[in-house]
PDB file of C-alpha atoms in Angstrom:
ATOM      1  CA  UNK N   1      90.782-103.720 195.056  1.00 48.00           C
ATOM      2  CA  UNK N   2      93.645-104.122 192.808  1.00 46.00           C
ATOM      3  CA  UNK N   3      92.860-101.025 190.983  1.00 45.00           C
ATOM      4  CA  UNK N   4      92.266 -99.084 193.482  1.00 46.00           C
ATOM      5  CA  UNK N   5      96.142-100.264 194.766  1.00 42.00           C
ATOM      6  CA  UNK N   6      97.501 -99.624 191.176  1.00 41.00           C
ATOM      7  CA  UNK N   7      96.106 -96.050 190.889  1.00 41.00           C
ATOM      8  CA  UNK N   8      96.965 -95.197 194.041  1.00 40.00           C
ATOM      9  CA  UNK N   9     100.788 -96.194 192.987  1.00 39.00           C
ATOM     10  CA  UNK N  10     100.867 -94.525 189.872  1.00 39.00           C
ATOM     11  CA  UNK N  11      99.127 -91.005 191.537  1.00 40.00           C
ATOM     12  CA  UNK N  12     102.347 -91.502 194.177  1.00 40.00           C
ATOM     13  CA  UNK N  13     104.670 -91.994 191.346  1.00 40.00           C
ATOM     14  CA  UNK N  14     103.022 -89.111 189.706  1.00 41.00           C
ATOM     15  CA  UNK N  15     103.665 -86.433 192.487  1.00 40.00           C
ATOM     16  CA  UNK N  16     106.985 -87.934 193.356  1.00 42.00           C
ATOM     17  CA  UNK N  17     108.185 -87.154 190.076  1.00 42.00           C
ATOM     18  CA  UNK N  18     106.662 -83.869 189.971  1.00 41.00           C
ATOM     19  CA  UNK N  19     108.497 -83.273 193.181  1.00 41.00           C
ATOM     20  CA  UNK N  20     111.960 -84.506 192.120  1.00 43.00           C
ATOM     21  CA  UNK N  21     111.757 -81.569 189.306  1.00 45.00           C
ATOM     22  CA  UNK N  22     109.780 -83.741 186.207  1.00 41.00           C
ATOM     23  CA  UNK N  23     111.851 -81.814 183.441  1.00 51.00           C
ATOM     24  CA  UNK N  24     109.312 -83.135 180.536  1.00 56.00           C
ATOM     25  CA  UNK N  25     109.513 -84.914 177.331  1.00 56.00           C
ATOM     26  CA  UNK N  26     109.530 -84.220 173.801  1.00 57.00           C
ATOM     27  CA  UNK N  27     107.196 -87.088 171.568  1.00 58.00           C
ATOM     28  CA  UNK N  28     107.576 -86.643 167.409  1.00 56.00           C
ATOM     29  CA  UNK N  29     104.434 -87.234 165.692  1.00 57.00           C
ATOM     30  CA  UNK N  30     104.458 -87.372 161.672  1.00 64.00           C
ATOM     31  CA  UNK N  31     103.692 -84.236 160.897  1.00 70.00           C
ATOM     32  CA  UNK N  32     104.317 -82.223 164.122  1.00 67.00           C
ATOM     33  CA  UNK N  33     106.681 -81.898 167.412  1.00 66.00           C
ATOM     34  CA  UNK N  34     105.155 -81.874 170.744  1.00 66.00           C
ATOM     35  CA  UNK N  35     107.365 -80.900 173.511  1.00 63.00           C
ATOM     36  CA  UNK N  36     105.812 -81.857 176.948  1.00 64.00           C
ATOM     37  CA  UNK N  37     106.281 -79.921 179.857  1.00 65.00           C
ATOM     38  CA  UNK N  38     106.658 -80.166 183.545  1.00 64.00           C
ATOM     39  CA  UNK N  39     103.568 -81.528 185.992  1.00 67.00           C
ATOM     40  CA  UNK N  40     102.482 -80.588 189.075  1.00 71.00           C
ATOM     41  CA  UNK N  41     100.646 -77.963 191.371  1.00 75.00           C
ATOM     42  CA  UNK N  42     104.252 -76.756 192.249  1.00 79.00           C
ATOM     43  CA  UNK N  43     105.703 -75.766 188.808  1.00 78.00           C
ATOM     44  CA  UNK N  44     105.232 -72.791 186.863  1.00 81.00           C
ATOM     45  CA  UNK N  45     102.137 -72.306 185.073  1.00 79.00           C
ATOM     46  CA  UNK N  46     104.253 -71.586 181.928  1.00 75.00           C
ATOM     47  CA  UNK N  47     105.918 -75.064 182.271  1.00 77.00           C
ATOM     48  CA  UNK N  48     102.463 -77.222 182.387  1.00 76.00           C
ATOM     49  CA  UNK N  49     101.592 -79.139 179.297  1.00 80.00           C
ATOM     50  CA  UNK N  50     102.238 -79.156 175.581  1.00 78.00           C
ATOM     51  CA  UNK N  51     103.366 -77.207 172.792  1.00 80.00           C
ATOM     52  CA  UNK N  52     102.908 -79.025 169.383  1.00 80.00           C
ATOM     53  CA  UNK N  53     104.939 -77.614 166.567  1.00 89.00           C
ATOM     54  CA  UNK N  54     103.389 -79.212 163.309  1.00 92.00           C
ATOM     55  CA  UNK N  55     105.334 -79.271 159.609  1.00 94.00           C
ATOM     56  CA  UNK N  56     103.612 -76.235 157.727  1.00 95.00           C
ATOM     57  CA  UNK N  57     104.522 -73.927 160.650  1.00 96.00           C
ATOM     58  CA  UNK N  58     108.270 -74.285 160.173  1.00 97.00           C
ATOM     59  CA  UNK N  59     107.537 -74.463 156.170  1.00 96.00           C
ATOM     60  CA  UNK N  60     105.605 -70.959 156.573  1.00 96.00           C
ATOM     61  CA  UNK N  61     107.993 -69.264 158.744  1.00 97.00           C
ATOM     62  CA  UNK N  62     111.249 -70.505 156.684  1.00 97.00           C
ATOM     63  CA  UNK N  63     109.192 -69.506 153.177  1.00 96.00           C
ATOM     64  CA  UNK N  64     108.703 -66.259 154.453  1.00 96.00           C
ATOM     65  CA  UNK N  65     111.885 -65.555 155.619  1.00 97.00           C
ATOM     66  CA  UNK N  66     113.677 -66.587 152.379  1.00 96.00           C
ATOM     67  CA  UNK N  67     111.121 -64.105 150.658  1.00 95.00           C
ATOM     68  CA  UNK N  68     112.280 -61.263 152.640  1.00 96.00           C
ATOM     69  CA  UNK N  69     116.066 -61.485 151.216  1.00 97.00           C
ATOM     70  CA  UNK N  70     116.205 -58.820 148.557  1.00 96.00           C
ATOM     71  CA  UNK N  71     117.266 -60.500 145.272  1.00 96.00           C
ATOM     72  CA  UNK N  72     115.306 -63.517 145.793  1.00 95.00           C
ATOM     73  CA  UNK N  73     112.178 -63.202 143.015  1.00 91.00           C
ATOM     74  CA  UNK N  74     110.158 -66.687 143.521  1.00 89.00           C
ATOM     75  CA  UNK N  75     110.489 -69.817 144.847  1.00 91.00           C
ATOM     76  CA  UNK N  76     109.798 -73.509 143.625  1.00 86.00           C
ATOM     77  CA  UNK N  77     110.759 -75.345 140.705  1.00 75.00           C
ATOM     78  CA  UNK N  78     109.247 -74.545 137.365  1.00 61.00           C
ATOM     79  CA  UNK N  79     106.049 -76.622 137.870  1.00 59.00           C
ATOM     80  CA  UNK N  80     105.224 -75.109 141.214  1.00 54.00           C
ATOM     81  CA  UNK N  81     105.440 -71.921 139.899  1.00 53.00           C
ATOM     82  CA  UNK N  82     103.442 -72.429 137.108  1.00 55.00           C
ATOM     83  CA  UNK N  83     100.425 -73.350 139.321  1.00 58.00           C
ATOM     84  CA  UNK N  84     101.105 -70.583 141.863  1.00 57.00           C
ATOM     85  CA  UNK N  85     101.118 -68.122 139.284  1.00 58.00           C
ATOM     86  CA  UNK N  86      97.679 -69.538 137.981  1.00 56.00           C
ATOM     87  CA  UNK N  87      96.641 -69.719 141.620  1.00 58.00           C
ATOM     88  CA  UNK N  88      97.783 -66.215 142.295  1.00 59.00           C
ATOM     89  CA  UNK N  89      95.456 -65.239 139.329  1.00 62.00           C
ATOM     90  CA  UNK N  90      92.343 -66.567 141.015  1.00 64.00           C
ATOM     91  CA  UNK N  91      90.073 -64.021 142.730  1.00 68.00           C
ATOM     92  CA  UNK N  92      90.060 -64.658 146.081  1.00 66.00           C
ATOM     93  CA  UNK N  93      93.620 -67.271 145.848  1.00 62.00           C
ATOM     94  CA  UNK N  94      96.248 -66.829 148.111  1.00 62.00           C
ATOM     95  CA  UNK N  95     100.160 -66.925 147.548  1.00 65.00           C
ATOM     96  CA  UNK N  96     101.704 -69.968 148.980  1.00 74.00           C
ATOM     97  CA  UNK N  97     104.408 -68.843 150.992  1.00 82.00           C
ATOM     98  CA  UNK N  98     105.542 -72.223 151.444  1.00 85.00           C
ATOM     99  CA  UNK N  99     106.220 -72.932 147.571  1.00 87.00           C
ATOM    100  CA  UNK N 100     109.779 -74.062 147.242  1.00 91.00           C
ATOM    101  CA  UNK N 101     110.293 -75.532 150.938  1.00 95.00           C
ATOM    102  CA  UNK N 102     110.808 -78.790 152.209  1.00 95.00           C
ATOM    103  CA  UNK N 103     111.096 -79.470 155.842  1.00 96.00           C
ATOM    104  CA  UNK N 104     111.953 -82.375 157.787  1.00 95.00           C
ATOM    105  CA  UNK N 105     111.430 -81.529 161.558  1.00 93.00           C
ATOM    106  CA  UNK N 106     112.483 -83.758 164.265  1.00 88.00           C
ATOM    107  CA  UNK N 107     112.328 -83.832 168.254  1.00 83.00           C
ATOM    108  CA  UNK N 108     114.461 -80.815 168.664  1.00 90.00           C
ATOM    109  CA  UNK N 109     116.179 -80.042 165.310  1.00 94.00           C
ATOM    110  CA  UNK N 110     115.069 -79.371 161.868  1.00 95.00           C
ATOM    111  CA  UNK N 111     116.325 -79.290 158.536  1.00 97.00           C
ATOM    112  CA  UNK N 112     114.746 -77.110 155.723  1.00 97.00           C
ATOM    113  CA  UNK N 113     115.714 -77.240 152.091  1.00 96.00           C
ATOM    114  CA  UNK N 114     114.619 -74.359 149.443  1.00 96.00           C
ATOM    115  CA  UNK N 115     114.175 -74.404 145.955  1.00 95.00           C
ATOM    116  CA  UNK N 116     114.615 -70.327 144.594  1.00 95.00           C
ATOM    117  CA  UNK N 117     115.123 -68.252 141.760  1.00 94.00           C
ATOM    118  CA  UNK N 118     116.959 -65.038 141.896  1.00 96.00           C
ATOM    119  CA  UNK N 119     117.411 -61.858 140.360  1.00 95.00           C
ATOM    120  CA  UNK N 120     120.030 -61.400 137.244  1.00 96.00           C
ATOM    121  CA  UNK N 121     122.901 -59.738 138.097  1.00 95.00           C
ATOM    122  CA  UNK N 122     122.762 -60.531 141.823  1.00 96.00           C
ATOM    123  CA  UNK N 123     125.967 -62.551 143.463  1.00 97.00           C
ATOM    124  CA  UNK N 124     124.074 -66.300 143.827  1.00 97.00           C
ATOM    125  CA  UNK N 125     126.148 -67.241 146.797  1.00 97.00           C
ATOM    126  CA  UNK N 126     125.423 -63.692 148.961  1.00 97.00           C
ATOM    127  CA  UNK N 127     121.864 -64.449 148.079  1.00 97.00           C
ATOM    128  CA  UNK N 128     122.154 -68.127 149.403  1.00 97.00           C
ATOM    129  CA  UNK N 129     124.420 -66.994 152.475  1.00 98.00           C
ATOM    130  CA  UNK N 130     121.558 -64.012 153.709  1.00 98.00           C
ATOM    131  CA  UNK N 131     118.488 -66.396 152.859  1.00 97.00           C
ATOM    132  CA  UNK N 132     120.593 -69.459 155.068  1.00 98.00           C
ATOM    133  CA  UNK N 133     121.132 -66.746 157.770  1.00 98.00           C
ATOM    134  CA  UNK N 134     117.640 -65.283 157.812  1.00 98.00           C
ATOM    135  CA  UNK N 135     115.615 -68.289 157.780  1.00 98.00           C
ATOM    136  CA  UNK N 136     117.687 -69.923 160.295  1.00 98.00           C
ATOM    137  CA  UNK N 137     117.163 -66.970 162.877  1.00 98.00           C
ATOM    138  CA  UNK N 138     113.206 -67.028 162.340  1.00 98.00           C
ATOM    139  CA  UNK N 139     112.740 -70.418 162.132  1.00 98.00           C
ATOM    140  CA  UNK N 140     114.971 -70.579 165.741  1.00 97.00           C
ATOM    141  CA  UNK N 141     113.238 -67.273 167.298  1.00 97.00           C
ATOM    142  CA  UNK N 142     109.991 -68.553 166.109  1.00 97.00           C
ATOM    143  CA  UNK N 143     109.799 -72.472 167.527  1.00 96.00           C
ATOM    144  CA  UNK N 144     112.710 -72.607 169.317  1.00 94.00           C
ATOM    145  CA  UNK N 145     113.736 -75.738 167.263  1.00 95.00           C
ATOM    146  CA  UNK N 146     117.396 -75.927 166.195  1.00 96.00           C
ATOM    147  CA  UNK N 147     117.887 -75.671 162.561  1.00 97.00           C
ATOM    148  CA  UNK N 148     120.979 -77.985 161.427  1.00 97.00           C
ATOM    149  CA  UNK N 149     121.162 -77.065 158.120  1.00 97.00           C
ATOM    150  CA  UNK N 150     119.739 -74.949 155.215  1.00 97.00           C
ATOM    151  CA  UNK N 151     120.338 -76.639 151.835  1.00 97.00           C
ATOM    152  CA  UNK N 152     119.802 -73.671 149.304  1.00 97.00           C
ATOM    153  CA  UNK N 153     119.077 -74.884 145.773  1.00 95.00           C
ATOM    154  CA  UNK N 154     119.205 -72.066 143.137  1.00 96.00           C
ATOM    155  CA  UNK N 155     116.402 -73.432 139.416  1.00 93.00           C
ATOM    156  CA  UNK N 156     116.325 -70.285 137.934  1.00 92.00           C
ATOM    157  CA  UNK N 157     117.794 -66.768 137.028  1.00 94.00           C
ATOM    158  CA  UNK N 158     114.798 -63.996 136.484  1.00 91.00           C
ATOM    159  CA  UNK N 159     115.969 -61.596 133.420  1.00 92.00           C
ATOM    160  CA  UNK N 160     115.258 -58.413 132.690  1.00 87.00           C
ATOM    161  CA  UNK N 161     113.029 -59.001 129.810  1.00 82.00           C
ATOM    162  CA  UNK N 162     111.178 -61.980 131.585  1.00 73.00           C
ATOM    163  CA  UNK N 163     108.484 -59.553 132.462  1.00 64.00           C
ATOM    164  CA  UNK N 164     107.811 -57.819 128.964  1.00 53.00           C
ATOM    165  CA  UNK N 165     107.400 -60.813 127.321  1.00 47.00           C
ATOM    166  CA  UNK N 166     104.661 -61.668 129.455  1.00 48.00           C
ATOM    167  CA  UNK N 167     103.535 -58.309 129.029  1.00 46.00           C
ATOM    168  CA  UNK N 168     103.584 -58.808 125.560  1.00 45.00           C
ATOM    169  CA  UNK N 169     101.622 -62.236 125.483  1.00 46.00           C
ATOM    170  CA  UNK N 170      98.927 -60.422 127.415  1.00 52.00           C
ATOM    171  CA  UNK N 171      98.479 -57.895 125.087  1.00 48.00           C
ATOM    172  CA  UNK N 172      98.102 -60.052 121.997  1.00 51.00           C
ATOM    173  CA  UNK N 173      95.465 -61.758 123.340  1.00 55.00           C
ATOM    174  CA  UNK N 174      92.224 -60.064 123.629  1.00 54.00           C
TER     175      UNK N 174
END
């Protein structure tokens, strides 16, 4: 009988909630953000339960973003790199767009840092400025998560002759 008397409560607290305009919550789990809307028969059907907005999205969306800035050649530090390229070579291997990103994503805000290397001869800081700019409008559009900050970290310059001595290393070996 006492259970019966307890559900009964919480199904009235339920619907009195719903009815006093339940706004929702947002809950942080490692690794993800779930944002938890409104309940009840009455509110929209857009509104009704949970979006869940895990790590690797925002590190996808803000690596691809800082990939579209022209002037930007790679991303990562010089290890990472090394094993992309290797992975790149693999039949069948993918590019890891989110080489060179670090994320830390919170209830409502995140905070992405990027490790890139950029063309010679291009101005560093309009580089940094447009890649800050760009991934903080996708990453925004995209989840709707406020980005506080965009720490841009510049490892390497790409030079001209980068590629022909690769080119040349190729050749010699048969």
């Amino acid at each position: 009988m006492a259970t019966q008397e307890s559900t009964s409560k919480t199904a009235a607290t339920a619907s009195h909630g719903a009815e006093q305009g339940f706004t929702g919550t947002v809950q942080t789990v490692p690794g993800s953000t779930t944002v938890t809307g409104r309940t009840g028969a009455a509110e929209p059907a857009a509104t009704r339960g949970k979006t869940s907005i895990a790590d690797v999205v925002v590190v996808k969306i803000a690596g691809t973003a800082a990939r579209e800035i022209p002037g930007v050649h790679d991303m990562g530090g010089g290890l990472s790199r090394t094993i992309g390229a290797v992975r790149d070579r693999v039949p069948g291997g993918r590019p890891n767009v989110g080489r060179g990103v670090k994320v830390e994503v919170g209830e409502r805000q995140t905070a992405i840092d990027l490790d890139i290397v950029v063309e010679y001869g291009v101005p560093i800081t309009d580089v940094a400025h447009e890649v800050r700019e760009n991934v903080i409008a996708a990453v925004e559009r995209i989840t709707g998560l406020e980005v506080v900050e965009v720490n841009v970290a510049v490892n390497d310059v790409r030079l001209p002759d980068d590629d022909s001595a690769d080119s040349a290393g190729e050749t010699r070996v048969e």
